[in-house]
C-alpha positions as semicolon CSV with decimal commas, in nm:
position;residue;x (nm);y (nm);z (nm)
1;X;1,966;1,621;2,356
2;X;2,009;1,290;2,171
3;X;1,717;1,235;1,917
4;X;1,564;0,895;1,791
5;X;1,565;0,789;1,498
6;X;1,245;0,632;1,348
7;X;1,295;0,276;1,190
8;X;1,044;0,138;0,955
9;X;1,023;-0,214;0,927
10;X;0,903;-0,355;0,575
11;X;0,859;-0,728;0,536
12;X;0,813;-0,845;0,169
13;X;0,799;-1,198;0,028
14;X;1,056;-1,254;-0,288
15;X;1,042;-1,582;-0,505
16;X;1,282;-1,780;-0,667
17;X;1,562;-1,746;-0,379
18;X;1,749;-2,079;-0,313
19;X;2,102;-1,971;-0,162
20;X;2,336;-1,762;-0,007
21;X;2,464;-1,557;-0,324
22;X;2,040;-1,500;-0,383
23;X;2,039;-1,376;-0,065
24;X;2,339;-1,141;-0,121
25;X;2,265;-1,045;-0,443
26;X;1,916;-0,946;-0,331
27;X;2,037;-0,754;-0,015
28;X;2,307;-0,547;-0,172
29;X;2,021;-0,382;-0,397
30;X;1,786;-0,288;-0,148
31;X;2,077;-0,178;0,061
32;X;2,158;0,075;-0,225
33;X;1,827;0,206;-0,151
34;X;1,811;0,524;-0,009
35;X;1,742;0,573;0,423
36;X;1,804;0,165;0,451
37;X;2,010;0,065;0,709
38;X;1,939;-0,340;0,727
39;X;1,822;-0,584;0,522
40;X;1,733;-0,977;0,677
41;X;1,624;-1,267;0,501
42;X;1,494;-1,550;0,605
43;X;1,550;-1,791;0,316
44;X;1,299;-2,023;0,233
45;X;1,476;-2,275;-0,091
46;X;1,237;-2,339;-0,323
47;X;0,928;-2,118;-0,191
48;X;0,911;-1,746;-0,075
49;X;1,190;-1,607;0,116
50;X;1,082;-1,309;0,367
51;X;1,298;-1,003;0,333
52;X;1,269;-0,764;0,659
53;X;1,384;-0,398;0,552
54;X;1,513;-0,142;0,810
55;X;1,525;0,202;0,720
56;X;1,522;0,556;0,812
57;X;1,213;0,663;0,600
58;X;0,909;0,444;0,395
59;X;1,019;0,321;0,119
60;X;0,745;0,261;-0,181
61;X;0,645;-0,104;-0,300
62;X;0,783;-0,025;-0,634
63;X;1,119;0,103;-0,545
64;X;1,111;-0,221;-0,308
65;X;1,023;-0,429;-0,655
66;X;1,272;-0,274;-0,891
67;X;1,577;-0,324;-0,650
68;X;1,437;-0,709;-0,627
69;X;1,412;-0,710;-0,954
70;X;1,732;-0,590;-1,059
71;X;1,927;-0,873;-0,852
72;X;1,672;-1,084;-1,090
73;X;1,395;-1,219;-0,855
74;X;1,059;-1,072;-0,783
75;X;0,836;-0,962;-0,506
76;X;0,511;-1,142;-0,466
77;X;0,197;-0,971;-0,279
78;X;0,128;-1,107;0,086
79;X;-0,195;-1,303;0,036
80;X;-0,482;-1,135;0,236
């Protein structure tokens, strides 16, 4: 019996991206966090990049923040 695995998607907005090595650099730490298996990013120079997370389990919006943080950008809120 072959079970499925649960993905969670998290889409985030992160400022202050403008090329490939932000994208990288941003990425490899959220990688590092633990249950993700994919990170995308749709780079937007200039404005607010969208980074789509794909992981095994949720991962919090401040473990999310620190890992952005730590490849020096930051994680704005999703205006309502």
């Amino acid at each position: 019996m072959s079970q499925t695995i649960q993905t969670i998607q998290t889409n985030v907005n992160v400022s202050g991206m403008t090329c490939g090595h932000c994208v990288s650099s941003v990425s490899e730490e959220l990688e590092a966090l633990s249950g993700v298996q994919n990170v995308a990013v749709d780079l937007n120079p200039g404005g607010l990049s969208t980074v789509t997370i794909t992981s095994s389990q949720e991962l919090s919006p401040s473990e999310i923040g620190e890992a952005v943080a730590e490849a020096g950008y930051l994680v704005v809120a999703n205006e309502a």
